[in-house]
Amino acid sequence: MKKLLAITNHFNPSPEVPLIFAETPKGMEIHSSFWNQLLYFYDGKNKHTLFFETNKKPNDLTPLDKYDGLYIRSDGPVDNDTMSIVLREAERRNIPKLGFHPYVGGSRIGSKADTMHFCNTNLDMLFPMSFFGKYTMIEKYFDTIVKKIGLPFVCKPNNLSKGRGVSLIHSKKELKKYFSEILEEYGTKKSYFLAQKYIKNKGDVRVLVIGKKTHAIRRYTEAKDEFRNNVSLGGETQKITISTETKKLMKKIVKKLNLDFAGIDYIEYGKKQIFLEVNRTPGLTGVSGAHNKNMFKETMDYIYKKIK
């Protein structure tokens, strides 16, 4: 019996995680834990041990080396030191790591702005014209930003997902109100933002990559007062076919970012692809529905093959 340790986030856990785990095949057992349910022990010499509380042993500790694989999700804030130690210890023990990988070539790739910078400088991917900084700086230099990217512009917290906190800004007064509401709802940890040029569109493309397989959909919204196309916010989906060249690019992006799974979003702007985001913990519901295929099972089958 293969044992998989699945570490997810206790803060705002994704409702899709249980749907993935429900597809666990015979011959594999999943032990679930949260990032805040571990103890790290160093013996003062050269032995390091990570212990986890899990759903199988809620009041006991199980060492990391009892597992055959590690499935990682980060659907919210995670202490960087915690994640670094877990990933290094798994690597030292040759335990396969699947899911969210924040490190590429020794460098940590963080949230939206960091991913955008990495993808543009390493893969020549084009993104909307953007400013990134703490909310105080974006507010202070509002006029400078408007001169460059115009009004309205899109403002989004640097480390939220599924369209949460994304807004279309039409004035400085509206920006101040927006910052006040976001900081009140999510706290000061969400104080860094991206301000991006707004590009009108009739929907964006989401390409779900699972291993070497790609599944594409067009996401769009028909709501009059909504510009976000996210499925989690009620967006519609349509199965589409992408070119062989685009498929190769999607796989290249995933390989460069050292990922097993990704949701890559872009807008077709003339003959160009303007990328919006590379989501390293992508939602599966919209693609499953549009393709009439169980992406939760496909994800779990991929994990199982990797740890066999």
PDB file of C-alpha atoms in Angstrom:
ATOM      1  CA  MET A   1       0.000   0.000   0.000  1.00  0.00           C
ATOM      2  CA  LYS A   2       1.502   3.319  -1.113  1.00  0.00           C
ATOM      3  CA  LYS A   3       1.095   6.209   1.319  1.00  0.00           C
ATOM      4  CA  LEU A   4       0.754   9.795   0.104  1.00  0.00           C
ATOM      5  CA  LEU A   5       1.111  12.745   2.473  1.00  0.00           C
ATOM      6  CA  ALA A   6      -1.070  15.607   1.239  1.00  0.00           C
ATOM      7  CA  ILE A   7      -0.303  19.002   2.792  1.00  0.00           C
ATOM      8  CA  THR A   8      -2.897  21.703   2.193  1.00  0.00           C
ATOM      9  CA  ASN A   9      -3.705  25.064   3.710  1.00  0.00           C
ATOM     10  CA  HIS A  10      -5.850  25.447   6.819  1.00  0.00           C
ATOM     11  CA  PHE A  11      -6.593  29.036   5.746  1.00  0.00           C
ATOM     12  CA  ASN A  12      -9.196  29.101   2.971  1.00  0.00           C
ATOM     13  CA  PRO A  13      -8.729  25.463   1.847  1.00  0.00           C
ATOM     14  CA  SER A  14      -9.900  24.733  -1.688  1.00  0.00           C
ATOM     15  CA  PRO A  15     -13.270  22.917  -1.870  1.00  0.00           C
ATOM     16  CA  GLU A  16     -11.822  20.924  -4.784  1.00  0.00           C
ATOM     17  CA  VAL A  17      -9.253  19.084  -2.648  1.00  0.00           C
ATOM     18  CA  PRO A  18     -11.784  16.516  -1.290  1.00  0.00           C
ATOM     19  CA  LEU A  19     -12.954  15.909  -4.882  1.00  0.00           C
ATOM     20  CA  ILE A  20      -9.387  15.018  -5.904  1.00  0.00           C
ATOM     21  CA  PHE A  21      -8.930  12.757  -2.876  1.00  0.00           C
ATOM     22  CA  ALA A  22     -12.250  11.018  -3.623  1.00  0.00           C
ATOM     23  CA  GLU A  23     -10.591   9.571  -6.741  1.00  0.00           C
ATOM     24  CA  THR A  24      -7.853   7.783  -4.761  1.00  0.00           C
ATOM     25  CA  PRO A  25      -7.172   4.447  -6.512  1.00  0.00           C
ATOM     26  CA  LYS A  26      -6.845   1.076  -4.822  1.00  0.00           C
ATOM     27  CA  GLY A  27      -3.302   0.544  -3.665  1.00  0.00           C
ATOM     28  CA  MET A  28      -2.860   4.097  -2.349  1.00  0.00           C
ATOM     29  CA  GLU A  29      -3.747   5.680   0.978  1.00  0.00           C
ATOM     30  CA  ILE A  30      -3.868   9.434   1.541  1.00  0.00           C
ATOM     31  CA  HIS A  31      -2.906  11.022   4.852  1.00  0.00           C
ATOM     32  CA  SER A  32      -4.013  14.669   4.982  1.00  0.00           C
ATOM     33  CA  SER A  33      -2.262  17.360   6.971  1.00  0.00           C
ATOM     34  CA  PHE A  34      -2.072  21.150   7.137  1.00  0.00           C
ATOM     35  CA  TRP A  35       1.011  23.356   7.016  1.00  0.00           C
ATOM     36  CA  ASN A  36       0.468  24.307  10.662  1.00  0.00           C
ATOM     37  CA  GLN A  37       0.368  20.653  11.815  1.00  0.00           C
ATOM     38  CA  LEU A  38       4.059  19.816  11.674  1.00  0.00           C
ATOM     39  CA  LEU A  39       6.964  19.703  14.098  1.00  0.00           C
ATOM     40  CA  TYR A  40      10.568  19.936  12.937  1.00  0.00           C
ATOM     41  CA  PHE A  41      13.194  18.240  15.128  1.00  0.00           C
ATOM     42  CA  TYR A  42      16.981  18.696  14.874  1.00  0.00           C
ATOM     43  CA  ASP A  43      19.078  16.420  17.120  1.00  0.00           C
ATOM     44  CA  GLY A  44      22.012  18.824  17.568  1.00  0.00           C
ATOM     45  CA  LYS A  45      24.252  16.825  15.210  1.00  0.00           C
ATOM     46  CA  ASN A  46      23.187  15.910  11.688  1.00  0.00           C
ATOM     47  CA  LYS A  47      19.742  14.339  11.966  1.00  0.00           C
ATOM     48  CA  HIS A  48      16.623  16.231  10.918  1.00  0.00           C
ATOM     49  CA  THR A  49      13.116  14.831  11.308  1.00  0.00           C
ATOM     50  CA  LEU A  50       9.754  16.230  10.250  1.00  0.00           C
ATOM     51  CA  PHE A  51       6.666  15.001  12.084  1.00  0.00           C
ATOM     52  CA  PHE A  52       3.080  15.526  10.944  1.00  0.00           C
ATOM     53  CA  GLU A  53      -0.337  15.249  12.535  1.00  0.00           C
ATOM     54  CA  THR A  54      -2.710  13.754   9.952  1.00  0.00           C
ATOM     55  CA  ASN A  55      -6.356  12.804   9.583  1.00  0.00           C
ATOM     56  CA  LYS A  56      -5.287   9.179  10.143  1.00  0.00           C
ATOM     57  CA  LYS A  57      -3.517  10.012  13.417  1.00  0.00           C
ATOM     58  CA  PRO A  58      -4.984  13.321  14.635  1.00  0.00           C
ATOM     59  CA  ASN A  59      -3.334  13.144  18.074  1.00  0.00           C
ATOM     60  CA  ASP A  60      -0.074  11.513  17.103  1.00  0.00           C
ATOM     61  CA  LEU A  61       2.987  12.327  15.009  1.00  0.00           C
ATOM     62  CA  THR A  62       4.118  10.500  11.866  1.00  0.00           C
ATOM     63  CA  PRO A  63       7.598  11.125  10.399  1.00  0.00           C
ATOM     64  CA  LEU A  64       7.920  12.245   6.780  1.00  0.00           C
ATOM     65  CA  ASP A  65      10.032   9.233   5.781  1.00  0.00           C
ATOM     66  CA  LYS A  66       7.036   6.921   6.317  1.00  0.00           C
ATOM     67  CA  TYR A  67       5.512   8.261   3.101  1.00  0.00           C
ATOM     68  CA  ASP A  68       6.066   7.308  -0.541  1.00  0.00           C
ATOM     69  CA  GLY A  69       5.048  10.666  -1.971  1.00  0.00           C
ATOM     70  CA  LEU A  70       4.236  14.258  -1.062  1.00  0.00           C
ATOM     71  CA  TYR A  71       1.350  16.240  -2.590  1.00  0.00           C
ATOM     72  CA  ILE A  72       1.556  19.965  -1.903  1.00  0.00           C
ATOM     73  CA  ARG A  73      -1.092  22.658  -2.262  1.00  0.00           C
ATOM     74  CA  SER A  74      -0.845  26.307  -1.328  1.00  0.00           C
ATOM     75  CA  ASP A  75      -4.288  27.928  -1.565  1.00  0.00           C
ATOM     76  CA  GLY A  76      -3.341  30.678   0.867  1.00  0.00           C
ATOM     77  CA  PRO A  77      -0.420  32.059   2.881  1.00  0.00           C
ATOM     78  CA  VAL A  78       2.282  29.592   3.935  1.00  0.00           C
ATOM     79  CA  ASP A  79       5.311  30.320   6.092  1.00  0.00           C
ATOM     80  CA  ASN A  80       8.284  30.318   3.698  1.00  0.00           C
ATOM     81  CA  ASP A  81      10.637  28.620   6.179  1.00  0.00           C
ATOM     82  CA  THR A  82       8.147  25.806   6.745  1.00  0.00           C
ATOM     83  CA  MET A  83       7.759  25.105   3.040  1.00  0.00           C
ATOM     84  CA  SER A  84      11.522  25.313   2.412  1.00  0.00           C
ATOM     85  CA  ILE A  85      12.324  22.746   5.114  1.00  0.00           C
ATOM     86  CA  VAL A  86       9.590  20.339   3.973  1.00  0.00           C
ATOM     87  CA  LEU A  87      10.735  20.457   0.338  1.00  0.00           C
ATOM     88  CA  ARG A  88      14.427  20.044   1.197  1.00  0.00           C
ATOM     89  CA  GLU A  89      13.772  17.110   3.528  1.00  0.00           C
ATOM     90  CA  ALA A  90      11.597  15.383   0.911  1.00  0.00           C
ATOM     91  CA  GLU A  91      14.378  15.850  -1.637  1.00  0.00           C
ATOM     92  CA  ARG A  92      17.022  14.456   0.750  1.00  0.00           C
ATOM     93  CA  ARG A  93      14.883  11.344   1.225  1.00  0.00           C
ATOM     94  CA  ASN A  94      14.097  10.990  -2.514  1.00  0.00           C
ATOM     95  CA  ILE A  95      10.379  11.332  -1.792  1.00  0.00           C
ATOM     96  CA  PRO A  96       8.546  12.436  -4.974  1.00  0.00           C
ATOM     97  CA  LYS A  97       7.094  15.953  -4.643  1.00  0.00           C
ATOM     98  CA  LEU A  98       3.915  16.696  -6.588  1.00  0.00           C
ATOM     99  CA  GLY A  99       1.755  19.771  -6.951  1.00  0.00           C
ATOM    100  CA  PHE A 100       2.866  23.250  -5.943  1.00  0.00           C
ATOM    101  CA  HIS A 101       6.596  23.957  -6.441  1.00  0.00           C
ATOM    102  CA  PRO A 102       7.726  27.461  -5.425  1.00  0.00           C
ATOM    103  CA  TYR A 103      11.414  26.910  -6.221  1.00  0.00           C
ATOM    104  CA  VAL A 104      12.959  26.977  -9.685  1.00  0.00           C
ATOM    105  CA  GLY A 105      16.718  26.631 -10.049  1.00  0.00           C
ATOM    106  CA  GLY A 106      17.286  27.519  -6.402  1.00  0.00           C
ATOM    107  CA  SER A 107      15.190  30.687  -6.638  1.00  0.00           C
ATOM    108  CA  ARG A 108      11.797  31.020  -4.969  1.00  0.00           C
ATOM    109  CA  ILE A 109       8.998  32.055  -7.326  1.00  0.00           C
ATOM    110  CA  GLY A 110       6.350  33.847  -5.297  1.00  0.00           C
ATOM    111  CA  SER A 111       2.940  35.187  -6.248  1.00  0.00           C
ATOM    112  CA  LYS A 112       1.499  37.020  -9.259  1.00  0.00           C
ATOM    113  CA  ALA A 113       4.135  39.741  -9.777  1.00  0.00           C
ATOM    114  CA  ASP A 114       7.071  37.380  -9.217  1.00  0.00           C
ATOM    115  CA  THR A 115       5.623  34.765 -11.590  1.00  0.00           C
ATOM    116  CA  MET A 116       4.986  37.457 -14.219  1.00  0.00           C
ATOM    117  CA  HIS A 117       8.586  38.695 -13.934  1.00  0.00           C
ATOM    118  CA  PHE A 118      10.021  35.168 -14.168  1.00  0.00           C
ATOM    119  CA  CYS A 119       7.861  34.148 -17.147  1.00  0.00           C
ATOM    120  CA  ASN A 120       8.579  37.323 -19.103  1.00  0.00           C
ATOM    121  CA  THR A 121      12.345  37.341 -18.499  1.00  0.00           C
ATOM    122  CA  ASN A 122      12.794  33.588 -19.040  1.00  0.00           C
ATOM    123  CA  LEU A 123      10.096  32.718 -21.582  1.00  0.00           C
ATOM    124  CA  ASP A 124       9.358  36.045 -23.349  1.00  0.00           C
ATOM    125  CA  MET A 125       5.691  35.753 -22.339  1.00  0.00           C
ATOM    126  CA  LEU A 126       3.768  39.022 -22.736  1.00  0.00           C
ATOM    127  CA  PHE A 127       1.565  40.328 -19.902  1.00  0.00           C
ATOM    128  CA  PRO A 128      -0.582  43.486 -19.638  1.00  0.00           C
ATOM    129  CA  MET A 129       1.361  46.662 -18.829  1.00  0.00           C
ATOM    130  CA  SER A 130       1.638  46.581 -15.029  1.00  0.00           C
ATOM    131  CA  PHE A 131       2.740  48.345 -11.869  1.00  0.00           C
ATOM    132  CA  PHE A 132       3.472  46.410  -8.682  1.00  0.00           C
ATOM    133  CA  GLY A 133       3.982  47.702  -5.157  1.00  0.00           C
ATOM    134  CA  LYS A 134       2.548  48.295  -1.719  1.00  0.00           C
ATOM    135  CA  TYR A 135      -0.889  49.910  -1.718  1.00  0.00           C
ATOM    136  CA  THR A 136       0.543  53.145  -0.286  1.00  0.00           C
ATOM    137  CA  MET A 137       2.834  53.534  -3.313  1.00  0.00           C
ATOM    138  CA  ILE A 138       0.118  52.728  -5.854  1.00  0.00           C
ATOM    139  CA  GLU A 139      -2.152  55.284  -4.201  1.00  0.00           C
ATOM    140  CA  LYS A 140       0.604  57.930  -3.957  1.00  0.00           C
ATOM    141  CA  TYR A 141       1.630  57.569  -7.608  1.00  0.00           C
ATOM    142  CA  PHE A 142      -1.881  57.117  -8.971  1.00  0.00           C
ATOM    143  CA  ASP A 143      -1.437  59.894 -11.573  1.00  0.00           C
ATOM    144  CA  THR A 144       1.825  58.372 -12.842  1.00  0.00           C
ATOM    145  CA  ILE A 145       0.164  54.973 -13.175  1.00  0.00           C
ATOM    146  CA  VAL A 146      -2.834  56.420 -15.041  1.00  0.00           C
ATOM    147  CA  LYS A 147      -0.550  58.218 -17.522  1.00  0.00           C
ATOM    148  CA  LYS A 148       1.042  54.879 -18.391  1.00  0.00           C
ATOM    149  CA  ILE A 149      -1.855  52.411 -18.359  1.00  0.00           C
ATOM    150  CA  GLY A 150      -4.969  54.610 -18.492  1.00  0.00           C
ATOM    151  CA  LEU A 151      -8.379  54.330 -16.845  1.00  0.00           C
ATOM    152  CA  PRO A 152     -10.022  52.123 -15.909  1.00  0.00           C
ATOM    153  CA  PHE A 153      -7.274  49.756 -14.795  1.00  0.00           C
ATOM    154  CA  VAL A 154      -7.413  46.365 -13.103  1.00  0.00           C
ATOM    155  CA  CYS A 155      -6.200  46.144  -9.507  1.00  0.00           C
ATOM    156  CA  LYS A 156      -5.601  42.805  -7.795  1.00  0.00           C
ATOM    157  CA  PRO A 157      -3.955  41.579  -4.570  1.00  0.00           C
ATOM    158  CA  ASN A 158      -0.626  39.924  -5.319  1.00  0.00           C
ATOM    159  CA  ASN A 159      -1.414  36.644  -3.560  1.00  0.00           C
ATOM    160  CA  LEU A 160      -5.116  35.892  -3.851  1.00  0.00           C
ATOM    161  CA  SER A 161      -6.686  33.575  -6.420  1.00  0.00           C
ATOM    162  CA  LYS A 162      -9.999  32.670  -8.111  1.00  0.00           C
ATOM    163  CA  GLY A 163     -10.750  36.314  -8.922  1.00  0.00           C
ATOM    164  CA  ARG A 164     -10.987  37.319  -5.262  1.00  0.00           C
ATOM    165  CA  GLY A 165     -10.204  40.973  -4.656  1.00  0.00           C
ATOM    166  CA  VAL A 166      -9.862  41.811  -8.366  1.00  0.00           C
ATOM    167  CA  SER A 167     -11.527  45.106  -9.251  1.00  0.00           C
ATOM    168  CA  LEU A 168     -11.790  47.607 -12.084  1.00  0.00           C
ATOM    169  CA  ILE A 169     -10.651  51.051 -10.884  1.00  0.00           C
ATOM    170  CA  HIS A 170     -12.068  54.240 -12.441  1.00  0.00           C
ATOM    171  CA  SER A 171     -10.795  56.966 -10.072  1.00  0.00           C
ATOM    172  CA  LYS A 172      -8.464  57.701  -7.153  1.00  0.00           C
ATOM    173  CA  LYS A 173     -11.444  57.887  -4.795  1.00  0.00           C
ATOM    174  CA  GLU A 174     -12.525  54.436  -5.938  1.00  0.00           C
ATOM    175  CA  LEU A 175      -8.967  53.131  -5.441  1.00  0.00           C
ATOM    176  CA  LYS A 176      -8.849  54.355  -1.816  1.00  0.00           C
ATOM    177  CA  LYS A 177     -12.191  52.702  -1.072  1.00  0.00           C
ATOM    178  CA  TYR A 178     -11.012  49.489  -2.739  1.00  0.00           C
ATOM    179  CA  PHE A 179      -7.793  49.323  -0.679  1.00  0.00           C
ATOM    180  CA  SER A 180      -9.729  49.988   2.528  1.00  0.00           C
ATOM    181  CA  GLU A 181     -12.153  47.129   1.828  1.00  0.00           C
ATOM    182  CA  ILE A 182      -9.451  44.613   0.820  1.00  0.00           C
ATOM    183  CA  LEU A 183      -7.273  45.347   3.852  1.00  0.00           C
ATOM    184  CA  GLU A 184     -10.277  45.103   6.162  1.00  0.00           C
ATOM    185  CA  GLU A 185     -11.360  41.753   4.695  1.00  0.00           C
ATOM    186  CA  TYR A 186      -7.989  40.055   4.208  1.00  0.00           C
ATOM    187  CA  GLY A 187      -5.637  41.905   6.578  1.00  0.00           C
ATOM    188  CA  THR A 188      -2.366  43.749   6.051  1.00  0.00           C
ATOM    189  CA  LYS A 189      -0.645  40.647   4.622  1.00  0.00           C
ATOM    190  CA  LYS A 190      -2.540  41.481   1.424  1.00  0.00           C
ATOM    191  CA  SER A 191      -1.025  44.956   1.188  1.00  0.00           C
ATOM    192  CA  TYR A 192       0.861  44.425  -2.100  1.00  0.00           C
ATOM    193  CA  PHE A 193      -1.018  44.839  -5.352  1.00  0.00           C
ATOM    194  CA  LEU A 194      -0.751  44.694  -9.116  1.00  0.00           C
ATOM    195  CA  ALA A 195      -2.234  47.530 -11.165  1.00  0.00           C
ATOM    196  CA  GLN A 196      -2.635  46.364 -14.769  1.00  0.00           C
ATOM    197  CA  LYS A 197      -3.839  47.852 -18.026  1.00  0.00           C
ATOM    198  CA  TYR A 198      -7.416  46.775 -18.710  1.00  0.00           C
ATOM    199  CA  ILE A 199      -7.810  44.969 -22.028  1.00  0.00           C
ATOM    200  CA  LYS A 200     -11.401  44.526 -23.150  1.00  0.00           C
ATOM    201  CA  ASN A 201     -12.106  40.967 -24.209  1.00  0.00           C
ATOM    202  CA  LYS A 202     -14.889  38.540 -25.017  1.00  0.00           C
ATOM    203  CA  GLY A 203     -13.416  35.935 -22.710  1.00  0.00           C
ATOM    204  CA  ASP A 204     -10.043  34.476 -21.861  1.00  0.00           C
ATOM    205  CA  VAL A 205      -8.482  31.086 -22.506  1.00  0.00           C
ATOM    206  CA  ARG A 206      -7.631  28.736 -19.644  1.00  0.00           C
ATOM    207  CA  VAL A 207      -5.280  25.870 -20.469  1.00  0.00           C
ATOM    208  CA  LEU A 208      -5.158  23.202 -17.791  1.00  0.00           C
ATOM    209  CA  VAL A 209      -1.928  21.213 -17.858  1.00  0.00           C
ATOM    210  CA  ILE A 210      -1.719  17.883 -16.008  1.00  0.00           C
ATOM    211  CA  GLY A 211       1.682  16.341 -16.586  1.00  0.00           C
ATOM    212  CA  LYS A 212       2.050  16.383 -20.373  1.00  0.00           C
ATOM    213  CA  LYS A 213      -1.672  16.631 -21.143  1.00  0.00           C
ATOM    214  CA  THR A 214      -3.387  19.916 -22.029  1.00  0.00           C
ATOM    215  CA  HIS A 215      -7.103  20.771 -21.868  1.00  0.00           C
ATOM    216  CA  ALA A 216      -8.295  24.170 -23.107  1.00  0.00           C
ATOM    217  CA  ILE A 217     -11.485  26.137 -22.475  1.00  0.00           C
ATOM    218  CA  ARG A 218     -12.727  29.636 -23.157  1.00  0.00           C
ATOM    219  CA  ARG A 219     -14.064  31.396 -20.056  1.00  0.00           C
ATOM    220  CA  TYR A 220     -16.467  34.299 -20.379  1.00  0.00           C
ATOM    221  CA  THR A 221     -19.131  36.152 -18.448  1.00  0.00           C
ATOM    222  CA  GLU A 222     -22.505  37.418 -19.606  1.00  0.00           C
ATOM    223  CA  ALA A 223     -23.175  39.461 -16.464  1.00  0.00           C
ATOM    224  CA  LYS A 224     -23.524  43.180 -17.254  1.00  0.00           C
ATOM    225  CA  ASP A 225     -21.648  44.456 -14.198  1.00  0.00           C
ATOM    226  CA  GLU A 226     -18.914  41.790 -14.151  1.00  0.00           C
ATOM    227  CA  PHE A 227     -15.657  41.822 -16.126  1.00  0.00           C
ATOM    228  CA  ARG A 228     -14.033  38.776 -14.477  1.00  0.00           C
ATOM    229  CA  ASN A 229     -14.363  35.471 -16.332  1.00  0.00           C
ATOM    230  CA  ASN A 230     -13.540  33.179 -13.393  1.00  0.00           C
ATOM    231  CA  VAL A 231     -15.641  30.010 -13.179  1.00  0.00           C
ATOM    232  CA  SER A 232     -15.603  30.344  -9.371  1.00  0.00           C
ATOM    233  CA  LEU A 233     -17.476  33.649  -9.832  1.00  0.00           C
ATOM    234  CA  GLY A 234     -20.102  32.257 -12.189  1.00  0.00           C
ATOM    235  CA  GLY A 235     -18.241  32.504 -15.498  1.00  0.00           C
ATOM    236  CA  GLU A 236     -19.353  30.305 -18.402  1.00  0.00           C
ATOM    237  CA  THR A 237     -17.061  27.808 -20.138  1.00  0.00           C
ATOM    238  CA  GLN A 238     -16.698  26.401 -23.624  1.00  0.00           C
ATOM    239  CA  LYS A 239     -14.383  23.619 -24.800  1.00  0.00           C
ATOM    240  CA  ILE A 240     -11.926  24.809 -27.452  1.00  0.00           C
ATOM    241  CA  THR A 241      -9.014  23.422 -29.439  1.00  0.00           C
ATOM    242  CA  ILE A 242      -5.616  25.115 -29.329  1.00  0.00           C
ATOM    243  CA  SER A 243      -2.842  24.808 -31.890  1.00  0.00           C
ATOM    244  CA  THR A 244       0.050  22.370 -31.626  1.00  0.00           C
ATOM    245  CA  GLU A 245       2.365  25.367 -31.269  1.00  0.00           C
ATOM    246  CA  THR A 246       0.359  26.691 -28.306  1.00  0.00           C
ATOM    247  CA  LYS A 247       0.327  23.245 -26.668  1.00  0.00           C
ATOM    248  CA  LYS A 248       4.121  23.122 -26.941  1.00  0.00           C
ATOM    249  CA  LEU A 249       4.367  26.569 -25.344  1.00  0.00           C
ATOM    250  CA  MET A 250       2.097  25.535 -22.444  1.00  0.00           C
ATOM    251  CA  LYS A 251       4.241  22.460 -21.770  1.00  0.00           C
ATOM    252  CA  LYS A 252       7.386  24.583 -21.993  1.00  0.00           C
ATOM    253  CA  ILE A 253       5.985  26.995 -19.377  1.00  0.00           C
ATOM    254  CA  VAL A 254       5.132  24.138 -17.004  1.00  0.00           C
ATOM    255  CA  LYS A 255       8.560  22.547 -17.458  1.00  0.00           C
ATOM    256  CA  LYS A 256      10.392  25.835 -16.901  1.00  0.00           C
ATOM    257  CA  LEU A 257       8.416  26.480 -13.708  1.00  0.00           C
ATOM    258  CA  ASN A 258       9.028  22.904 -12.494  1.00  0.00           C
ATOM    259  CA  LEU A 259       5.293  22.187 -12.159  1.00  0.00           C
ATOM    260  CA  ASP A 260       3.150  19.062 -12.354  1.00  0.00           C
ATOM    261  CA  PHE A 261      -0.120  20.976 -12.746  1.00  0.00           C
ATOM    262  CA  ALA A 262      -0.938  24.495 -13.919  1.00  0.00           C
ATOM    263  CA  GLY A 263      -3.781  26.666 -15.122  1.00  0.00           C
ATOM    264  CA  ILE A 264      -2.434  29.111 -17.709  1.00  0.00           C
ATOM    265  CA  ASP A 265      -4.680  32.044 -18.645  1.00  0.00           C
ATOM    266  CA  TYR A 266      -4.324  34.330 -21.642  1.00  0.00           C
ATOM    267  CA  ILE A 267      -6.264  36.706 -23.879  1.00  0.00           C
ATOM    268  CA  GLU A 268      -6.112  36.459 -27.657  1.00  0.00           C
ATOM    269  CA  TYR A 269      -5.235  40.026 -28.663  1.00  0.00           C
ATOM    270  CA  GLY A 270      -4.943  40.221 -32.426  1.00  0.00           C
ATOM    271  CA  LYS A 271      -2.298  37.648 -33.291  1.00  0.00           C
ATOM    272  CA  LYS A 272      -0.708  37.903 -29.847  1.00  0.00           C
ATOM    273  CA  GLN A 273      -1.289  35.996 -26.636  1.00  0.00           C
ATOM    274  CA  ILE A 274      -1.388  38.337 -23.642  1.00  0.00           C
ATOM    275  CA  PHE A 275      -0.957  36.222 -20.521  1.00  0.00           C
ATOM    276  CA  LEU A 276      -2.915  37.008 -17.374  1.00  0.00           C
ATOM    277  CA  GLU A 277      -1.697  34.403 -14.921  1.00  0.00           C
ATOM    278  CA  VAL A 278       0.031  31.072 -14.369  1.00  0.00           C
ATOM    279  CA  ASN A 279      -1.935  29.433 -11.563  1.00  0.00           C
ATOM    280  CA  ARG A 280       0.025  26.690  -9.802  1.00  0.00           C
ATOM    281  CA  THR A 281      -3.004  25.323  -7.930  1.00  0.00           C
ATOM    282  CA  PRO A 282      -5.598  25.487 -10.727  1.00  0.00           C
ATOM    283  CA  GLY A 283      -9.309  24.864 -10.370  1.00  0.00           C
ATOM    284  CA  LEU A 284     -10.585  21.742 -12.137  1.00  0.00           C
ATOM    285  CA  THR A 285     -14.369  22.153 -12.086  1.00  0.00           C
ATOM    286  CA  GLY A 286     -14.733  24.405 -15.141  1.00  0.00           C
ATOM    287  CA  VAL A 287     -12.494  22.294 -17.371  1.00  0.00           C
ATOM    288  CA  SER A 288     -14.163  19.066 -16.189  1.00  0.00           C
ATOM    289  CA  GLY A 289     -17.585  20.412 -17.150  1.00  0.00           C
ATOM    290  CA  ALA A 290     -16.583  21.840 -20.530  1.00  0.00           C
ATOM    291  CA  HIS A 291     -14.696  18.696 -21.565  1.00  0.00           C
ATOM    292  CA  ASN A 292     -17.188  16.300 -19.932  1.00  0.00           C
ATOM    293  CA  LYS A 293     -14.177  14.593 -18.389  1.00  0.00           C
ATOM    294  CA  ASN A 294     -13.193  13.975 -14.766  1.00  0.00           C
ATOM    295  CA  MET A 295     -10.074  16.120 -14.251  1.00  0.00           C
ATOM    296  CA  PHE A 296     -10.060  15.205 -10.551  1.00  0.00           C
ATOM    297  CA  LYS A 297      -9.499  11.559 -11.493  1.00  0.00           C
ATOM    298  CA  GLU A 298      -6.901  12.508 -14.104  1.00  0.00           C
ATOM    299  CA  THR A 299      -5.011  14.494 -11.453  1.00  0.00           C
ATOM    300  CA  MET A 300      -5.081  11.620  -8.967  1.00  0.00           C
ATOM    301  CA  ASP A 301      -4.092   9.068 -11.634  1.00  0.00           C
ATOM    302  CA  TYR A 302      -1.071  11.230 -12.458  1.00  0.00           C
ATOM    303  CA  ILE A 303      -0.081  11.422  -8.774  1.00  0.00           C
ATOM    304  CA  TYR A 304      -0.446   7.647  -8.368  1.00  0.00           C
ATOM    305  CA  LYS A 305       1.769   6.891 -11.379  1.00  0.00           C
ATOM    306  CA  LYS A 306       4.444   9.233 -10.041  1.00  0.00           C
ATOM    307  CA  ILE A 307       4.761   7.469  -6.680  1.00  0.00           C
ATOM    308  CA  LYS A 308       4.361   3.852  -7.852  1.00  0.00           C
TER     309      LYS A 308
END
